[in-house]
mmCIF file of C-alpha atoms in Angstrom:
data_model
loop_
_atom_site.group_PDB
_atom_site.id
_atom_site.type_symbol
_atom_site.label_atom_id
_atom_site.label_comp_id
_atom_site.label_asym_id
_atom_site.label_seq_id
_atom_site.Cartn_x
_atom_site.Cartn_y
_atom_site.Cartn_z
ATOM 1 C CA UNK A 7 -5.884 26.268 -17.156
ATOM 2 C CA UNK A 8 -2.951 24.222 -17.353
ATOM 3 C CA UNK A 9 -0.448 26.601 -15.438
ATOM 4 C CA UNK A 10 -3.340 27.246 -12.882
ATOM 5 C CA UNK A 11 -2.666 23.519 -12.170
ATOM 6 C CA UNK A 12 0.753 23.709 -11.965
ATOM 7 C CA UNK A 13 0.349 26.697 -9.450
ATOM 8 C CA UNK A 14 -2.555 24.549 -7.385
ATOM 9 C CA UNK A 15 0.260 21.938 -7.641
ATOM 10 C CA UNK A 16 3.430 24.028 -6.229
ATOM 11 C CA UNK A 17 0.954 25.673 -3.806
ATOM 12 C CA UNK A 18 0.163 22.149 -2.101
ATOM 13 C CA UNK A 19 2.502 22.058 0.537
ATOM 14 C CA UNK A 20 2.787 25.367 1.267
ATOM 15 C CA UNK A 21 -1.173 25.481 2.073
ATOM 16 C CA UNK A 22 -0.528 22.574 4.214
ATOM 17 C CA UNK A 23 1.808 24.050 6.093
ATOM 18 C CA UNK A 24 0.394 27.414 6.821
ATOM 19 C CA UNK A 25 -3.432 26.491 7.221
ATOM 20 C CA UNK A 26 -3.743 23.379 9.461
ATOM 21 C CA UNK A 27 -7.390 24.322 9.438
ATOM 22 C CA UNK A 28 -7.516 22.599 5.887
ATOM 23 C CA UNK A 29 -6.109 19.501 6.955
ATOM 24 C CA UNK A 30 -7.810 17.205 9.521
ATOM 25 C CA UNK A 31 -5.214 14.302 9.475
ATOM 26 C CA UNK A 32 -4.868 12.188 12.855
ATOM 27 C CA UNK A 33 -0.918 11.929 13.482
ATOM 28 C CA UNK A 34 -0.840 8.402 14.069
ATOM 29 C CA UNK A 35 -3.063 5.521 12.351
ATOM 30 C CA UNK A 36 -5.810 3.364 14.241
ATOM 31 C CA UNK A 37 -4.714 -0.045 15.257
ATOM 32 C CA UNK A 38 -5.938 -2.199 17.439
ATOM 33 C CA UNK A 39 -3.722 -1.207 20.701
ATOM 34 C CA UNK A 40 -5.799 -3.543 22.866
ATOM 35 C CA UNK A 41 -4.914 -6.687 21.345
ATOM 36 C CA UNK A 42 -0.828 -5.478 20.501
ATOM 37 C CA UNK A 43 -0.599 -4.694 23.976
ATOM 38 C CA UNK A 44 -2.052 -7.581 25.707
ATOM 39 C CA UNK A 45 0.769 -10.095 26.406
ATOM 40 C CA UNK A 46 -1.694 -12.903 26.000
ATOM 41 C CA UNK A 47 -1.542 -12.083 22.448
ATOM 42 C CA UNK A 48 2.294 -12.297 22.337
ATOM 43 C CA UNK A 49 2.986 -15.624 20.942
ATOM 44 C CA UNK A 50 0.226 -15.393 18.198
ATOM 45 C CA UNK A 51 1.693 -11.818 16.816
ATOM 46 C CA UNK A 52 5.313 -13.248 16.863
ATOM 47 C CA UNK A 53 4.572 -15.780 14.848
ATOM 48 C CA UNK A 54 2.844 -13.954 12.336
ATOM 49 C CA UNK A 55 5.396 -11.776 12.425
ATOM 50 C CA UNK A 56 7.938 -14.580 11.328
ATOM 51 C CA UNK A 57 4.956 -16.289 9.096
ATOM 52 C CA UNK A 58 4.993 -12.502 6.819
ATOM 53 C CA UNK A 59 8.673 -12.007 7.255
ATOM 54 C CA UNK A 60 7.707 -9.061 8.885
ATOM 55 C CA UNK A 61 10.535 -6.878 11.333
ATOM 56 C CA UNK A 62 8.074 -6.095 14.319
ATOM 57 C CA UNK A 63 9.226 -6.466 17.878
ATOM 58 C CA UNK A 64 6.009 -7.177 19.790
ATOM 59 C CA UNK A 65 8.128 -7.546 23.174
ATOM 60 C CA UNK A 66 9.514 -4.044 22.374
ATOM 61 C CA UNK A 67 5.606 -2.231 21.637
ATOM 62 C CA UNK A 68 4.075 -4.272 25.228
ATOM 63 C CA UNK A 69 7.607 -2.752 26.792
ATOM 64 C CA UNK A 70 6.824 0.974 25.495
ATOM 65 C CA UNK A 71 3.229 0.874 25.822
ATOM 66 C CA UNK A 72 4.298 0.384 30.216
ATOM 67 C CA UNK A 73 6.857 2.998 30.053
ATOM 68 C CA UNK A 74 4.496 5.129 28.082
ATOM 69 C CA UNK A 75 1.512 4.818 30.942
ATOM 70 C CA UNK A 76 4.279 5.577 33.362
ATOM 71 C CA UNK A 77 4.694 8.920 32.034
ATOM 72 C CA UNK A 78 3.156 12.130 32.812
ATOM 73 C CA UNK A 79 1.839 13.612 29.637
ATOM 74 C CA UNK A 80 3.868 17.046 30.597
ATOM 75 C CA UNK A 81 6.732 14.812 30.886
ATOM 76 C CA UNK A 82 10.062 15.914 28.457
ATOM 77 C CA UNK A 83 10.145 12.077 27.274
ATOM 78 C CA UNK A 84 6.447 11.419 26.803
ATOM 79 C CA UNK A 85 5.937 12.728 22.534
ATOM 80 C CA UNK A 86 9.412 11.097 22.113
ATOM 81 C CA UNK A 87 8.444 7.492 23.289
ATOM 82 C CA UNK A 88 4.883 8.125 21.965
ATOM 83 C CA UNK A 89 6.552 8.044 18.001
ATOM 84 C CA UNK A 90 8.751 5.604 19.158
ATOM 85 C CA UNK A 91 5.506 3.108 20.406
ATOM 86 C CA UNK A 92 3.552 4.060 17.004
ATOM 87 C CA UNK A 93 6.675 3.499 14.985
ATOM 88 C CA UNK A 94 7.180 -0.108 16.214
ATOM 89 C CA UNK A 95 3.313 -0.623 15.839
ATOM 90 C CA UNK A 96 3.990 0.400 12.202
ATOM 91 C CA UNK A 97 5.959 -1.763 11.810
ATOM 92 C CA UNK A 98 3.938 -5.059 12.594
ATOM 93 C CA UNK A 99 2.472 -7.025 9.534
ATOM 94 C CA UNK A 100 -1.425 -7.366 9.156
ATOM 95 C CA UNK A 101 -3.037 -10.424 10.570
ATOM 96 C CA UNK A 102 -2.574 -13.618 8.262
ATOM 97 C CA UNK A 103 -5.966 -15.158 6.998
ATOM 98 C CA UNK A 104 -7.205 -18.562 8.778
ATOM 99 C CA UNK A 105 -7.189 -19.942 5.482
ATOM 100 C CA UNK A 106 -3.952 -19.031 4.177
ATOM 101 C CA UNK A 107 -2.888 -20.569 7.480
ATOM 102 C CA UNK A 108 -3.319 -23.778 7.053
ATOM 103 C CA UNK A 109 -3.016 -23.313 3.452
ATOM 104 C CA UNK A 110 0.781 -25.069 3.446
ATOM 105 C CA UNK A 111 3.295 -24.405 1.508
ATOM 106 C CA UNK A 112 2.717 -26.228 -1.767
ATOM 107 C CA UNK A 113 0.184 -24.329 -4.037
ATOM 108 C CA UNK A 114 -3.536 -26.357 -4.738
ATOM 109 C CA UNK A 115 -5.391 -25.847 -7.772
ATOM 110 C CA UNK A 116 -8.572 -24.812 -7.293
ATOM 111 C CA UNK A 117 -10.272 -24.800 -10.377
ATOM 112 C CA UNK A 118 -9.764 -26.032 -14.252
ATOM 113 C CA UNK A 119 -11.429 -24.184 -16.483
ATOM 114 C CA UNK A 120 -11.558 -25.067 -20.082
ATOM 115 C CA UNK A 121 -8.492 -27.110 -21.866
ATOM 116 C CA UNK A 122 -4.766 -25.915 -22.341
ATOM 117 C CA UNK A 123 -4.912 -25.577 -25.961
ATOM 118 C CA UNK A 124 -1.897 -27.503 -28.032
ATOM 119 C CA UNK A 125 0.482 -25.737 -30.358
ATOM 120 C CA UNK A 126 2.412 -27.474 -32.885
ATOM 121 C CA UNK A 127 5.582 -24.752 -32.757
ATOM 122 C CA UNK A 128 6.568 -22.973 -29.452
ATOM 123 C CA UNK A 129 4.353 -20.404 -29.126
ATOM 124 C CA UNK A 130 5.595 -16.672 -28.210
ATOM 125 C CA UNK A 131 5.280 -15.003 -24.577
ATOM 126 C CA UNK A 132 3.089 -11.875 -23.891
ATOM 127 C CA UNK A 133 5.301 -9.680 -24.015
ATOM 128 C CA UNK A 134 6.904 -10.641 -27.257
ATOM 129 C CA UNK A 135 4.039 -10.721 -29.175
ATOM 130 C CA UNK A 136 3.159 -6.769 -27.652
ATOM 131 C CA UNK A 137 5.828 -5.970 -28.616
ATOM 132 C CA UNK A 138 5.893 -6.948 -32.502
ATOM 133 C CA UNK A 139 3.043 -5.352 -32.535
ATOM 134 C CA UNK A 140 3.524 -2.319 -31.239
ATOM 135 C CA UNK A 141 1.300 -2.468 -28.201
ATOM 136 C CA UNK A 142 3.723 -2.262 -25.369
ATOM 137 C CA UNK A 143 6.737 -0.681 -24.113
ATOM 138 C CA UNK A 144 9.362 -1.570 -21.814
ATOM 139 C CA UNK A 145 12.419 0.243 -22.634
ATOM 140 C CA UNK A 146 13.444 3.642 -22.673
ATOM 141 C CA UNK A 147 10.538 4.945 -20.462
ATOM 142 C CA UNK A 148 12.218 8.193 -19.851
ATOM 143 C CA UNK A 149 11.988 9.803 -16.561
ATOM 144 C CA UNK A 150 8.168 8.637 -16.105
ATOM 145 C CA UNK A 151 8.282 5.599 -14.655
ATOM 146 C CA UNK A 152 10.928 3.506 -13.150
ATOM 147 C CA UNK A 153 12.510 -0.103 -12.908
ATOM 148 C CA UNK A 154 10.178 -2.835 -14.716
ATOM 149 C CA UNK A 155 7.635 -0.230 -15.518
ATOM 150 C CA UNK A 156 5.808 -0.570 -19.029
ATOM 151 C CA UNK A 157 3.752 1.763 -21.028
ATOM 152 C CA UNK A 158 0.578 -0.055 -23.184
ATOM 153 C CA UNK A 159 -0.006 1.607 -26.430
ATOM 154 C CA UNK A 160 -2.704 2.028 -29.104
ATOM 155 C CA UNK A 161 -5.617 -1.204 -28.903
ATOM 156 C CA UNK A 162 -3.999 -2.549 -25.627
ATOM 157 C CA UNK A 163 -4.496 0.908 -23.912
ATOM 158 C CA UNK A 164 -7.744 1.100 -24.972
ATOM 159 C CA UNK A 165 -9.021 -2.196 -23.762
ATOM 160 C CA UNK A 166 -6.988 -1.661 -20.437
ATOM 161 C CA UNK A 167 -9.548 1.550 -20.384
ATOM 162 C CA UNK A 168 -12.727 -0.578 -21.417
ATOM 163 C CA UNK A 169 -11.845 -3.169 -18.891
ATOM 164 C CA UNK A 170 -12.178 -0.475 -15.845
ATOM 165 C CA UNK A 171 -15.049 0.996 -17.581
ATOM 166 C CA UNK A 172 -16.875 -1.775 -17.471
ATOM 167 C CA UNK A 173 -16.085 -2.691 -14.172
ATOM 168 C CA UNK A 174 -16.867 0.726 -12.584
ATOM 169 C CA UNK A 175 -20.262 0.592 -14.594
ATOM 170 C CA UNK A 176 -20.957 -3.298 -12.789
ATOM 171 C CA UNK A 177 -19.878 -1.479 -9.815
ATOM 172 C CA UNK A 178 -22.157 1.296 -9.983
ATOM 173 C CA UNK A 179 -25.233 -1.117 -10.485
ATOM 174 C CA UNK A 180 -24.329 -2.802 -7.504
ATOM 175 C CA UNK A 181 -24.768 0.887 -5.880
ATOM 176 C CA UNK A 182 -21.225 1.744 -5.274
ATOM 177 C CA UNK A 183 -19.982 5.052 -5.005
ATOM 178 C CA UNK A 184 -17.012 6.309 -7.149
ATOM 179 C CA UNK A 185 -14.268 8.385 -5.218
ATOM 180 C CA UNK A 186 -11.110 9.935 -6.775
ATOM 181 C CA UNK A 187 -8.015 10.443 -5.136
ATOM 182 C CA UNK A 188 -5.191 12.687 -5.271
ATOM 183 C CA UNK A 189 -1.762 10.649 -6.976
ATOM 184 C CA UNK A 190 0.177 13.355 -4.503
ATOM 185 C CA UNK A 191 0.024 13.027 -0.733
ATOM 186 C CA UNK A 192 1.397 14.755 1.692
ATOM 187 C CA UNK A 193 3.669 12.147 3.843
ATOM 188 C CA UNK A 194 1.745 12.529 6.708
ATOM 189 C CA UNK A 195 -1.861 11.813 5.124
ATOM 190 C CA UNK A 196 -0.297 8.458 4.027
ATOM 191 C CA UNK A 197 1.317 7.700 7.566
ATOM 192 C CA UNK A 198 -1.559 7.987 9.090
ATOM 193 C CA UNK A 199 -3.544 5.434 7.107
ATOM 194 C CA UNK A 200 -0.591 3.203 8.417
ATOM 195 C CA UNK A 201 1.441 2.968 5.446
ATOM 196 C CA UNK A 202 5.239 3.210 5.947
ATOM 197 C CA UNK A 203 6.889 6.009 3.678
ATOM 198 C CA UNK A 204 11.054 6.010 5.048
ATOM 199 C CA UNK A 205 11.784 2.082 5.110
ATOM 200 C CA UNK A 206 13.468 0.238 1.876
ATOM 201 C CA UNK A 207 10.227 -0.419 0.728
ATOM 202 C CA UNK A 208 7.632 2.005 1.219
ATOM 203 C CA UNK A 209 5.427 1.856 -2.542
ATOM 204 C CA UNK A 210 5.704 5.889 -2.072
ATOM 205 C CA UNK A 211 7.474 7.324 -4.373
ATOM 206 C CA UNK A 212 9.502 10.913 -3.852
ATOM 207 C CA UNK A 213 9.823 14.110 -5.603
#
């Protein structure tokens, strides 16, 4: 069973690439074109742009969107400034929240619950006290995981796994339905859901 997984594994891409009949992924993600391309719109995306210290060029998308109705769809140039115009769409940040808005810059506190309790000696961090007890790991993690990556151990696995238990089962009453997901994607399935996969940060990692 196991090396029939491996196989199913190694197989992946290949199946992808030779039966396009098993795929049904849209090349480019849905965004909302309409209000990207309507210069009316400009000032408001720029400045999100700036508020998410984002890299988009809304000028640039409203510029290729033109030359891209100017072109025949037989035309040589037409795919190539078609990427281009859904790259640079890519690349704009989500809409900020009204809220967070006006929100400032200095954080509120919403909400005290209970009372900071009082120590008479300095009490230890998390991590520490994980660690003396043999519930954590944060060194020496091998090949498996990379830079600031941790593995729980023992009781604090388990109640990491009781905690999503019992949230799936609350979840479940409430008449949710429970999907799983592959952990490997083809890069084009994740594209298209409008996540970036060659920039310095992508959250993708490569094999």
């Amino acid at each position: 069973m196991y090396h029939r997984c491996i196989l199913t594994l190694l197989n992946a891409r290949s199946t992808y690439l030779i039966s396009s009949r098993l795929w049904h992924v849209q090349k480019y993600p849905e965004l909302d074109f309409s209000y990207l391309c309507n210069p009316n719109n400009s000032e408001e995306i720029a400045s999100n742009i700036k508020r998410r210290k984002g890299v988009g060029n809304v000028e640039l998308i409203q510029q290729l969107k033109r030359d891209l109705d100017n072109l025949n769809t037989s035309d040589s140039k037409y795919q190539e400034v078609k990427k281009r115009f859904h790259d640079e769409c890519n690349n704009i940040p989500n809409a900020t929240h009204p809220y967070i808005v006006n929100y400032g810059n200095e954080p509120k506190i919403l909400k005290h619950i209970g009372e900071e309790p009082q120590f008479k000696f300095k009490p230890k961090e998390f991590h520490e006290i994980a660690k003396r007890l043999n519930l954590i790991r944060t060194e020496q993690l091998g090949y498996l995981s990379g830079h600031r990556s941790y593995y729980l151990l023992g009781e604090l696995a388990e109640f990491e796994h009781a905690l999503i238990q019992y949230t799936l089962n609350n979840l479940i009453r409430k008449n949710f339905k429970v999907v799983t997901v592959s952990d490997i994607l083809h890069r084009e399935i994740i594209e298209s859901c409008g996540l970036n996969t060659k920039g310095e940060r992508t959250q993708v990692i490569k094999f």
